[in-house]
Amino acid sequence: MYLTVAQIYLQENALLREPLLAAHIKPRLLGHWGTSPGLALVYAHASRLVRETGQRAVYLAGPGHGGPALVAASWLEGTWSETYPDLTRDAAGLRRLVRQFSTPGGIPSHVSVTTPGSIHEGGELGYVLLHAFGAVMDDPGLLAVAVVGDGEAETGPLEGSWKGISFLDPVRDGAVLPVLHLNGAKISGPTVLGRKDPAEVRALLSGHGYEVLEVEGSDLPGMHHRFAAALATAWQRIRDIQQAARTGEWDGTRPRWPMIVLRSPKGWTGPHEVDGVLVEGTFRSHQVPLSRVREDPAHLAMLERWLRSYRPEELFDAAGRPTTTLQDPVGDLRLSAAPAANGGATTRALALDAPPRRSRTPSGTCG
């Protein structure tokens, strides 16, 4: 979260080793804060699941406008530096990381093609489940963790693609784990699903054929424990379905695949109020919650308190490297290094039969 906020706001003083000044702020602020905490929470726990189980997985961010969260994760896992060697995992590389975000000549604010491990841009909402189901078909060992934003869930393509589980074969295909992130708001108001009674949401998704697991709150560390338990339960359900199907114990009935409904505040851990107006948990946190930090000393002070609330002095050592408390999966198991998300690393020649020989048609006759 620290790196996410730093990318949106900072062009200098990336490690906050000195008091924050207006000169450290980018001249043009562009980014999406509100969805980023949810994306990061799911990413961290999916990485933990991979580390503990060895599960091959890809991560798809439906609300891909939360790009800085995925860029931060890739840099922390070391994949960004492997892909772009000048963005080293130290203070110099971190300075380049925050300066490049949403800057001319840098990288876009979305989870674009520049982001390692991504096969889903997410700028145009609605397609995350389509891409997730496509990714796992004919790849029985792959799990696609697909975060669906609740604003995204109102689009036509997403409404239709819940039905993708009807086409999964548990013998030959992998699995999709949708995580519906109900943070309650979109760019300018509340979401439909965010306003529905939880029982109605549960009934809707159960009607599509899912086993619905639910996690709700904003307390820490409670949310971590509850989400970890839900994710472990979902993964075990998936493994049970696949094991039964692959050992001949499946009767052909369509399985009830698990999914998670995550309810957490939009803009979680960001400014709660700005100028007396509620921001956290509302649409006002969708993009840049503090938009006048270069002109308003009070907003600048709020930004500094926000950044320091993540305790960057504990997250990075003296050289600006991530501390050893960050234990991520290694090698190809890193979500940002998943071979399934890198077509150039997984291509293979098509097995084509030799074309049949054509016989000549005698002159003057019809073939």
mmCIF file of C-alpha atoms in Angstrom:
data_model
loop_
_atom_site.group_PDB
_atom_site.id
_atom_site.type_symbol
_atom_site.label_atom_id
_atom_site.label_comp_id
_atom_site.label_asym_id
_atom_site.label_seq_id
_atom_site.Cartn_x
_atom_site.Cartn_y
_atom_site.Cartn_z
ATOM 1 C CA MET A 1 0.000 0.000 0.000
ATOM 2 C CA TYR A 2 2.899 2.323 0.712
ATOM 3 C CA LEU A 3 4.283 1.764 -2.780
ATOM 4 C CA THR A 4 0.822 2.225 -4.301
ATOM 5 C CA VAL A 5 0.354 5.649 -2.706
ATOM 6 C CA ALA A 6 3.941 6.629 -3.495
ATOM 7 C CA GLN A 7 3.438 5.862 -7.188
ATOM 8 C CA ILE A 8 0.323 8.005 -7.382
ATOM 9 C CA TYR A 9 1.863 11.020 -5.656
ATOM 10 C CA LEU A 10 5.669 11.086 -5.486
ATOM 11 C CA GLN A 11 8.382 12.005 -7.925
ATOM 12 C CA GLU A 12 11.092 12.382 -5.254
ATOM 13 C CA ASN A 13 11.671 11.305 -1.630
ATOM 14 C CA ALA A 14 10.282 7.860 -2.454
ATOM 15 C CA LEU A 15 11.367 6.360 0.870
ATOM 16 C CA LEU A 16 10.211 9.368 2.900
ATOM 17 C CA ARG A 17 13.661 9.744 4.450
ATOM 18 C CA GLU A 18 13.075 13.490 4.814
ATOM 19 C CA PRO A 19 10.035 15.692 5.487
ATOM 20 C CA LEU A 20 7.605 15.710 2.577
ATOM 21 C CA LEU A 21 7.641 18.882 0.472
ATOM 22 C CA ALA A 22 5.443 20.118 -2.351
ATOM 23 C CA ALA A 23 8.453 19.760 -4.677
ATOM 24 C CA HIS A 24 8.369 15.997 -4.080
ATOM 25 C CA ILE A 25 4.865 15.723 -5.572
ATOM 26 C CA LYS A 26 4.166 14.995 -9.231
ATOM 27 C CA PRO A 27 2.830 18.003 -11.159
ATOM 28 C CA ARG A 28 -0.097 15.933 -12.482
ATOM 29 C CA LEU A 29 -1.803 13.370 -10.257
ATOM 30 C CA LEU A 30 -3.504 10.462 -11.971
ATOM 31 C CA GLY A 31 -4.290 7.075 -10.493
ATOM 32 C CA HIS A 32 -6.933 4.973 -8.816
ATOM 33 C CA TRP A 33 -6.591 4.495 -5.087
ATOM 34 C CA GLY A 34 -10.018 3.162 -4.064
ATOM 35 C CA THR A 35 -9.793 -0.368 -5.451
ATOM 36 C CA SER A 36 -6.075 -0.853 -4.734
ATOM 37 C CA PRO A 37 -6.316 -2.011 -1.085
ATOM 38 C CA GLY A 38 -8.659 -4.846 -2.044
ATOM 39 C CA LEU A 39 -6.455 -5.884 -4.952
ATOM 40 C CA ALA A 40 -3.409 -5.923 -2.682
ATOM 41 C CA LEU A 41 -5.149 -7.926 0.046
ATOM 42 C CA VAL A 42 -6.191 -10.644 -2.408
ATOM 43 C CA TYR A 43 -2.739 -10.639 -4.056
ATOM 44 C CA ALA A 44 -0.911 -11.046 -0.752
ATOM 45 C CA HIS A 45 -3.083 -13.962 0.327
ATOM 46 C CA ALA A 46 -2.995 -15.619 -3.082
ATOM 47 C CA SER A 47 0.812 -15.428 -2.892
ATOM 48 C CA ARG A 48 0.711 -16.998 0.554
ATOM 49 C CA LEU A 49 -1.468 -19.827 -0.768
ATOM 50 C CA VAL A 50 0.975 -20.424 -3.619
ATOM 51 C CA ARG A 51 3.916 -20.458 -1.238
ATOM 52 C CA GLU A 52 2.265 -22.979 1.090
ATOM 53 C CA THR A 53 0.770 -25.311 -1.537
ATOM 54 C CA GLY A 54 2.909 -24.942 -4.677
ATOM 55 C CA GLN A 55 -0.239 -24.205 -6.688
ATOM 56 C CA ARG A 56 0.415 -22.735 -10.153
ATOM 57 C CA ALA A 57 -1.693 -19.601 -10.409
ATOM 58 C CA VAL A 58 -2.360 -16.437 -12.369
ATOM 59 C CA TYR A 59 -3.873 -13.281 -10.909
ATOM 60 C CA LEU A 60 -6.346 -11.187 -12.885
ATOM 61 C CA ALA A 61 -7.326 -7.731 -11.641
ATOM 62 C CA GLY A 62 -10.812 -7.000 -12.971
ATOM 63 C CA PRO A 63 -10.690 -3.355 -11.835
ATOM 64 C CA GLY A 64 -7.304 -3.038 -13.532
ATOM 65 C CA HIS A 65 -7.285 0.722 -13.025
ATOM 66 C CA GLY A 66 -5.768 -0.209 -9.636
ATOM 67 C CA GLY A 67 -2.519 -0.603 -11.560
ATOM 68 C CA PRO A 68 -0.099 0.732 -8.915
ATOM 69 C CA ALA A 69 -1.005 -2.119 -6.549
ATOM 70 C CA LEU A 70 0.009 -4.731 -9.140
ATOM 71 C CA VAL A 71 3.139 -2.813 -10.136
ATOM 72 C CA ALA A 72 4.118 -2.635 -6.465
ATOM 73 C CA ALA A 73 3.607 -6.383 -6.037
ATOM 74 C CA SER A 74 5.703 -7.173 -9.120
ATOM 75 C CA TRP A 75 8.534 -4.929 -7.905
ATOM 76 C CA LEU A 76 8.442 -6.505 -4.439
ATOM 77 C CA GLU A 77 8.581 -9.996 -5.953
ATOM 78 C CA GLY A 78 11.607 -8.992 -8.038
ATOM 79 C CA THR A 79 9.936 -9.711 -11.370
ATOM 80 C CA TRP A 80 9.783 -6.066 -12.377
ATOM 81 C CA SER A 81 13.548 -5.706 -11.937
ATOM 82 C CA GLU A 82 14.171 -8.888 -13.916
ATOM 83 C CA THR A 83 12.030 -7.551 -16.754
ATOM 84 C CA TYR A 84 13.326 -3.973 -16.531
ATOM 85 C CA PRO A 85 16.891 -4.187 -15.141
ATOM 86 C CA ASP A 86 17.198 -0.432 -14.529
ATOM 87 C CA LEU A 87 14.399 -0.621 -11.949
ATOM 88 C CA THR A 88 16.467 -2.336 -9.281
ATOM 89 C CA ARG A 89 15.106 -3.425 -5.902
ATOM 90 C CA ASP A 90 16.804 -0.609 -4.013
ATOM 91 C CA ALA A 91 16.461 3.126 -3.438
ATOM 92 C CA ALA A 92 17.528 4.064 -6.972
ATOM 93 C CA GLY A 93 15.130 1.583 -8.549
ATOM 94 C CA LEU A 94 12.333 2.661 -6.254
ATOM 95 C CA ARG A 95 12.806 6.286 -7.310
ATOM 96 C CA ARG A 96 12.451 5.247 -10.952
ATOM 97 C CA LEU A 97 9.434 3.106 -10.062
ATOM 98 C CA VAL A 98 7.422 5.952 -8.551
ATOM 99 C CA ARG A 99 8.481 8.479 -11.197
ATOM 100 C CA GLN A 100 7.456 6.288 -14.153
ATOM 101 C CA PHE A 101 3.879 5.673 -13.008
ATOM 102 C CA SER A 102 1.233 7.499 -15.042
ATOM 103 C CA THR A 103 3.896 9.782 -16.507
ATOM 104 C CA PRO A 104 4.622 10.586 -20.176
ATOM 105 C CA GLY A 105 7.303 8.162 -21.303
ATOM 106 C CA GLY A 106 6.577 5.953 -18.285
ATOM 107 C CA ILE A 107 3.859 3.371 -17.769
ATOM 108 C CA PRO A 108 0.044 3.634 -17.819
ATOM 109 C CA SER A 109 -2.062 3.824 -14.675
ATOM 110 C CA HIS A 110 -3.781 0.510 -15.501
ATOM 111 C CA VAL A 111 -2.525 -3.063 -15.324
ATOM 112 C CA SER A 112 -1.184 -2.731 -18.826
ATOM 113 C CA VAL A 113 0.898 -5.030 -21.020
ATOM 114 C CA THR A 114 3.987 -3.603 -19.315
ATOM 115 C CA THR A 115 2.993 -5.302 -16.035
ATOM 116 C CA PRO A 116 4.664 -8.721 -15.624
ATOM 117 C CA GLY A 117 2.255 -11.565 -14.899
ATOM 118 C CA SER A 118 -0.773 -9.818 -16.369
ATOM 119 C CA ILE A 119 -2.981 -11.119 -19.164
ATOM 120 C CA HIS A 120 -5.822 -8.735 -18.331
ATOM 121 C CA GLU A 121 -5.558 -4.956 -18.651
ATOM 122 C CA GLY A 122 -8.771 -4.111 -16.846
ATOM 123 C CA GLY A 123 -9.131 -0.618 -18.256
ATOM 124 C CA GLU A 124 -12.346 -1.562 -20.009
ATOM 125 C CA LEU A 125 -14.388 -3.229 -17.293
ATOM 126 C CA GLY A 126 -16.278 -6.470 -17.702
ATOM 127 C CA TYR A 127 -13.940 -9.072 -19.193
ATOM 128 C CA VAL A 128 -11.992 -10.501 -16.270
ATOM 129 C CA LEU A 129 -13.927 -13.754 -15.930
ATOM 130 C CA LEU A 130 -13.895 -14.334 -19.683
ATOM 131 C CA HIS A 131 -10.114 -14.109 -19.644
ATOM 132 C CA ALA A 132 -9.853 -16.209 -16.492
ATOM 133 C CA PHE A 133 -11.945 -19.069 -17.859
ATOM 134 C CA GLY A 134 -10.067 -18.950 -21.140
ATOM 135 C CA ALA A 135 -6.748 -19.127 -19.305
ATOM 136 C CA VAL A 136 -7.513 -22.361 -17.450
ATOM 137 C CA MET A 137 -9.169 -24.350 -20.223
ATOM 138 C CA ASP A 138 -6.954 -27.287 -21.242
ATOM 139 C CA ASP A 139 -4.516 -26.455 -18.405
ATOM 140 C CA PRO A 140 -5.617 -28.762 -15.573
ATOM 141 C CA GLY A 141 -2.957 -27.587 -13.118
ATOM 142 C CA LEU A 142 -3.707 -23.859 -13.302
ATOM 143 C CA LEU A 143 -5.745 -21.718 -10.902
ATOM 144 C CA ALA A 144 -6.934 -18.284 -12.035
ATOM 145 C CA VAL A 145 -7.684 -15.920 -9.150
ATOM 146 C CA ALA A 146 -9.977 -13.308 -10.703
ATOM 147 C CA VAL A 147 -10.927 -10.179 -8.756
ATOM 148 C CA VAL A 148 -14.262 -8.750 -9.913
ATOM 149 C CA GLY A 149 -15.039 -5.147 -8.977
ATOM 150 C CA ASP A 150 -18.608 -4.446 -7.934
ATOM 151 C CA GLY A 151 -18.862 -1.600 -10.446
ATOM 152 C CA GLU A 152 -17.500 -3.987 -13.053
ATOM 153 C CA ALA A 153 -20.141 -6.531 -12.011
ATOM 154 C CA GLU A 154 -22.809 -4.201 -13.456
ATOM 155 C CA THR A 155 -21.480 -4.540 -17.009
ATOM 156 C CA GLY A 156 -23.102 -6.822 -19.564
ATOM 157 C CA PRO A 157 -20.036 -8.984 -20.293
ATOM 158 C CA LEU A 158 -19.448 -9.686 -16.613
ATOM 159 C CA GLU A 159 -23.099 -10.443 -15.926
ATOM 160 C CA GLY A 160 -22.934 -13.040 -18.683
ATOM 161 C CA SER A 161 -19.579 -14.536 -17.806
ATOM 162 C CA TRP A 162 -20.574 -15.817 -14.355
ATOM 163 C CA LYS A 163 -21.868 -18.754 -16.383
ATOM 164 C CA GLY A 164 -18.323 -19.769 -17.304
ATOM 165 C CA ILE A 165 -18.322 -22.515 -14.671
ATOM 166 C CA SER A 166 -20.903 -24.335 -16.788
ATOM 167 C CA PHE A 167 -18.167 -24.979 -19.358
ATOM 168 C CA LEU A 168 -15.322 -26.074 -17.066
ATOM 169 C CA ASP A 169 -14.367 -29.735 -17.244
ATOM 170 C CA PRO A 170 -12.775 -30.689 -13.893
ATOM 171 C CA VAL A 171 -10.825 -33.472 -15.584
ATOM 172 C CA ARG A 172 -9.003 -31.554 -18.297
ATOM 173 C CA ASP A 173 -9.383 -27.886 -17.266
ATOM 174 C CA GLY A 174 -7.995 -25.826 -14.427
ATOM 175 C CA ALA A 175 -10.134 -23.766 -12.074
ATOM 176 C CA VAL A 176 -11.267 -20.159 -11.700
ATOM 177 C CA LEU A 177 -11.705 -18.629 -8.251
ATOM 178 C CA PRO A 178 -13.729 -15.408 -8.583
ATOM 179 C CA VAL A 179 -13.350 -12.877 -5.770
ATOM 180 C CA LEU A 180 -16.216 -10.388 -5.957
ATOM 181 C CA HIS A 181 -14.919 -7.271 -4.228
ATOM 182 C CA LEU A 182 -17.921 -5.404 -2.863
ATOM 183 C CA ASN A 183 -16.381 -2.141 -1.686
ATOM 184 C CA GLY A 184 -19.725 -0.476 -2.269
ATOM 185 C CA ALA A 185 -18.856 2.338 -4.669
ATOM 186 C CA LYS A 186 -17.834 3.107 -8.230
ATOM 187 C CA ILE A 187 -16.482 6.314 -9.761
ATOM 188 C CA SER A 188 -19.378 8.589 -8.820
ATOM 189 C CA GLY A 189 -21.795 6.751 -6.555
ATOM 190 C CA PRO A 190 -22.807 3.488 -4.886
ATOM 191 C CA THR A 191 -22.930 0.162 -6.699
ATOM 192 C CA VAL A 192 -26.030 -1.942 -7.190
ATOM 193 C CA LEU A 193 -24.608 -5.079 -5.582
ATOM 194 C CA GLY A 194 -23.109 -3.003 -2.779
ATOM 195 C CA ARG A 195 -26.618 -1.806 -1.866
ATOM 196 C CA LYS A 196 -28.248 -5.237 -2.053
ATOM 197 C CA ASP A 197 -28.957 -7.312 1.035
ATOM 198 C CA PRO A 198 -26.144 -9.891 1.446
ATOM 199 C CA ALA A 199 -28.697 -12.720 1.322
ATOM 200 C CA GLU A 200 -29.887 -11.481 -2.077
ATOM 201 C CA VAL A 201 -26.330 -11.341 -3.413
ATOM 202 C CA ARG A 202 -25.697 -14.813 -2.063
ATOM 203 C CA ALA A 203 -28.845 -16.131 -3.730
ATOM 204 C CA LEU A 204 -27.914 -14.530 -7.056
ATOM 205 C CA LEU A 205 -24.472 -16.126 -7.115
ATOM 206 C CA SER A 206 -25.709 -19.458 -5.772
ATOM 207 C CA GLY A 207 -28.213 -19.463 -8.609
ATOM 208 C CA HIS A 208 -25.320 -19.300 -11.051
ATOM 209 C CA GLY A 209 -23.968 -22.479 -9.434
ATOM 210 C CA TYR A 210 -21.327 -21.167 -7.030
ATOM 211 C CA GLU A 211 -20.616 -22.102 -3.437
ATOM 212 C CA VAL A 212 -20.378 -18.644 -1.890
ATOM 213 C CA LEU A 213 -17.828 -17.887 0.840
ATOM 214 C CA GLU A 214 -18.030 -14.442 2.459
ATOM 215 C CA VAL A 215 -15.498 -12.214 4.222
ATOM 216 C CA GLU A 216 -16.411 -8.810 5.619
ATOM 217 C CA GLY A 217 -14.868 -6.095 7.762
ATOM 218 C CA SER A 218 -12.042 -3.615 8.150
ATOM 219 C CA ASP A 219 -10.426 -4.792 11.381
ATOM 220 C CA LEU A 220 -6.809 -5.904 11.360
ATOM 221 C CA PRO A 221 -5.488 -8.508 11.754
ATOM 222 C CA GLY A 222 -8.963 -10.075 11.796
ATOM 223 C CA MET A 223 -9.547 -9.523 8.083
ATOM 224 C CA HIS A 224 -6.301 -11.310 7.274
ATOM 225 C CA HIS A 225 -7.283 -14.343 9.331
ATOM 226 C CA ARG A 226 -10.784 -14.522 7.865
ATOM 227 C CA PHE A 227 -9.676 -14.074 4.262
ATOM 228 C CA ALA A 228 -6.867 -16.621 4.672
ATOM 229 C CA ALA A 229 -9.392 -19.137 6.022
ATOM 230 C CA ALA A 230 -11.844 -18.478 3.162
ATOM 231 C CA LEU A 231 -9.093 -18.814 0.567
ATOM 232 C CA ALA A 232 -7.852 -22.069 2.103
ATOM 233 C CA THR A 233 -11.395 -23.444 2.126
ATOM 234 C CA ALA A 234 -11.963 -22.446 -1.514
ATOM 235 C CA TRP A 235 -8.694 -24.027 -2.633
ATOM 236 C CA GLN A 236 -9.482 -27.274 -0.813
ATOM 237 C CA ARG A 237 -12.957 -27.388 -2.397
ATOM 238 C CA ILE A 238 -11.346 -26.973 -5.824
ATOM 239 C CA ARG A 239 -8.824 -29.730 -5.129
ATOM 240 C CA ASP A 240 -11.612 -32.064 -3.906
ATOM 241 C CA ILE A 241 -13.650 -31.469 -7.068
ATOM 242 C CA GLN A 242 -10.660 -32.093 -9.314
ATOM 243 C CA GLN A 243 -9.474 -35.129 -7.358
ATOM 244 C CA ALA A 244 -12.868 -36.777 -7.551
ATOM 245 C CA ALA A 245 -13.178 -36.088 -11.273
ATOM 246 C CA ARG A 246 -9.686 -37.295 -12.077
ATOM 247 C CA THR A 247 -9.928 -40.541 -10.124
ATOM 248 C CA GLY A 248 -13.197 -41.702 -11.623
ATOM 249 C CA GLU A 249 -15.392 -40.732 -8.660
ATOM 250 C CA TRP A 250 -17.293 -38.018 -10.559
ATOM 251 C CA ASP A 251 -20.829 -38.791 -11.720
ATOM 252 C CA GLY A 252 -20.825 -36.045 -14.361
ATOM 253 C CA THR A 253 -22.976 -33.617 -12.346
ATOM 254 C CA ARG A 254 -21.769 -30.026 -12.719
ATOM 255 C CA PRO A 255 -19.740 -29.189 -9.580
ATOM 256 C CA ARG A 256 -20.536 -26.207 -7.374
ATOM 257 C CA TRP A 257 -17.259 -24.338 -7.670
ATOM 258 C CA PRO A 258 -16.355 -21.957 -4.827
ATOM 259 C CA MET A 259 -16.101 -18.182 -5.015
ATOM 260 C CA ILE A 260 -15.434 -15.480 -2.418
ATOM 261 C CA VAL A 261 -17.436 -12.318 -1.728
ATOM 262 C CA LEU A 262 -15.096 -9.794 -0.105
ATOM 263 C CA ARG A 263 -16.635 -6.760 1.594
ATOM 264 C CA SER A 264 -14.069 -4.166 2.617
ATOM 265 C CA PRO A 265 -14.127 -0.353 2.492
ATOM 266 C CA LYS A 266 -13.267 1.428 -0.732
ATOM 267 C CA GLY A 267 -10.028 3.316 -0.154
ATOM 268 C CA TRP A 268 -9.308 1.237 2.962
ATOM 269 C CA THR A 269 -6.403 2.627 5.081
ATOM 270 C CA GLY A 270 -6.501 5.936 3.163
ATOM 271 C CA PRO A 271 -7.742 9.325 4.410
ATOM 272 C CA HIS A 272 -11.008 8.848 6.298
ATOM 273 C CA GLU A 273 -12.166 12.460 5.833
ATOM 274 C CA VAL A 274 -10.869 15.339 3.717
ATOM 275 C CA ASP A 275 -11.983 18.893 4.500
ATOM 276 C CA GLY A 276 -14.775 17.520 6.674
ATOM 277 C CA VAL A 277 -16.151 15.248 3.922
ATOM 278 C CA LEU A 278 -16.190 11.457 4.297
ATOM 279 C CA VAL A 279 -13.813 9.798 1.794
ATOM 280 C CA GLU A 280 -12.959 6.276 2.965
ATOM 281 C CA GLY A 281 -15.702 3.837 2.056
ATOM 282 C CA THR A 282 -17.224 6.190 -0.534
ATOM 283 C CA PHE A 283 -16.842 6.967 -4.227
ATOM 284 C CA ARG A 284 -14.634 9.943 -3.272
ATOM 285 C CA SER A 285 -11.724 7.553 -2.702
ATOM 286 C CA HIS A 286 -12.008 6.124 -6.222
ATOM 287 C CA GLN A 287 -9.143 8.085 -7.789
ATOM 288 C CA VAL A 288 -6.936 10.641 -5.991
ATOM 289 C CA PRO A 289 -8.438 11.402 -2.571
ATOM 290 C CA LEU A 290 -6.035 14.282 -1.873
ATOM 291 C CA SER A 291 -5.876 16.236 -5.113
ATOM 292 C CA ARG A 292 -4.428 19.575 -3.929
ATOM 293 C CA VAL A 293 -1.301 18.500 -2.080
ATOM 294 C CA ARG A 294 0.976 20.812 -4.078
ATOM 295 C CA GLU A 295 -1.136 23.884 -3.293
ATOM 296 C CA ASP A 296 -2.619 23.124 0.135
ATOM 297 C CA PRO A 297 -0.213 22.624 3.092
ATOM 298 C CA ALA A 298 -2.971 20.889 5.063
ATOM 299 C CA HIS A 299 -3.453 18.316 2.299
ATOM 300 C CA LEU A 300 0.322 17.834 2.047
ATOM 301 C CA ALA A 301 0.485 17.159 5.781
ATOM 302 C CA MET A 302 -2.356 14.646 5.459
ATOM 303 C CA LEU A 303 -0.518 12.858 2.660
ATOM 304 C CA GLU A 304 2.634 12.629 4.760
ATOM 305 C CA ARG A 305 0.692 11.167 7.703
ATOM 306 C CA TRP A 306 -0.981 8.716 5.324
ATOM 307 C CA LEU A 307 2.336 7.552 3.869
ATOM 308 C CA ARG A 308 4.019 7.283 7.279
ATOM 309 C CA SER A 309 1.082 5.246 8.631
ATOM 310 C CA TYR A 310 2.489 2.288 6.675
ATOM 311 C CA ARG A 311 5.820 2.597 8.573
ATOM 312 C CA PRO A 312 8.165 2.664 5.553
ATOM 313 C CA GLU A 313 11.180 2.612 7.871
ATOM 314 C CA GLU A 314 10.196 -0.981 8.730
ATOM 315 C CA LEU A 315 9.485 -2.009 5.141
ATOM 316 C CA PHE A 316 12.830 -1.023 3.583
ATOM 317 C CA ASP A 317 16.414 -1.320 4.811
ATOM 318 C CA ALA A 318 19.042 1.406 4.664
ATOM 319 C CA ALA A 319 19.703 0.704 0.958
ATOM 320 C CA GLY A 320 16.016 0.864 0.085
ATOM 321 C CA ARG A 321 15.637 -2.879 -0.371
ATOM 322 C CA PRO A 322 12.477 -4.635 0.878
ATOM 323 C CA THR A 323 13.070 -6.123 4.312
ATOM 324 C CA THR A 324 13.317 -9.862 4.799
ATOM 325 C CA THR A 325 9.888 -9.892 6.473
ATOM 326 C CA LEU A 326 8.449 -10.018 2.929
ATOM 327 C CA GLN A 327 8.564 -13.714 2.077
ATOM 328 C CA ASP A 328 7.175 -14.236 -1.407
ATOM 329 C CA PRO A 329 7.036 -17.366 -3.574
ATOM 330 C CA VAL A 330 10.114 -17.900 -5.719
ATOM 331 C CA GLY A 331 10.811 -18.421 -9.400
ATOM 332 C CA ASP A 332 7.917 -19.187 -11.714
ATOM 333 C CA LEU A 333 5.536 -19.582 -8.762
ATOM 334 C CA ARG A 334 5.506 -15.814 -8.244
ATOM 335 C CA LEU A 335 2.184 -14.469 -9.477
ATOM 336 C CA SER A 336 3.991 -11.774 -11.439
ATOM 337 C CA ALA A 337 6.231 -14.391 -13.089
ATOM 338 C CA ALA A 338 3.555 -16.961 -13.973
ATOM 339 C CA PRO A 339 4.537 -18.641 -17.263
ATOM 340 C CA ALA A 340 0.823 -18.956 -18.114
ATOM 341 C CA ALA A 341 0.713 -15.160 -18.384
ATOM 342 C CA ASN A 342 3.689 -14.962 -20.743
ATOM 343 C CA GLY A 343 2.753 -16.246 -24.181
ATOM 344 C CA GLY A 344 6.266 -15.721 -25.485
ATOM 345 C CA ALA A 345 7.618 -18.196 -22.922
ATOM 346 C CA THR A 346 5.027 -20.894 -23.481
ATOM 347 C CA THR A 347 4.504 -21.045 -27.242
ATOM 348 C CA ARG A 348 4.787 -24.366 -28.999
ATOM 349 C CA ALA A 349 4.442 -25.341 -32.614
ATOM 350 C CA LEU A 350 1.018 -26.430 -33.810
ATOM 351 C CA ALA A 351 0.816 -30.136 -34.646
ATOM 352 C CA LEU A 352 -0.575 -29.979 -38.165
ATOM 353 C CA ASP A 353 -1.123 -32.921 -40.484
ATOM 354 C CA ALA A 354 0.479 -32.701 -43.901
ATOM 355 C CA PRO A 355 -1.971 -31.136 -46.397
ATOM 356 C CA PRO A 356 -3.561 -33.645 -48.783
ATOM 357 C CA ARG A 357 -2.117 -33.744 -52.284
ATOM 358 C CA ARG A 358 -4.412 -32.250 -54.896
ATOM 359 C CA SER A 359 -4.995 -34.125 -58.119
ATOM 360 C CA ARG A 360 -4.947 -32.139 -61.325
ATOM 361 C CA THR A 361 -8.266 -31.538 -63.012
ATOM 362 C CA PRO A 362 -8.146 -32.473 -66.714
ATOM 363 C CA SER A 363 -8.179 -29.504 -69.013
ATOM 364 C CA GLY A 364 -11.619 -28.449 -70.147
ATOM 365 C CA THR A 365 -13.512 -30.158 -67.297
ATOM 366 C CA CYS A 366 -15.041 -28.854 -64.103
ATOM 367 C CA GLY A 367 -13.335 -29.744 -60.831
#
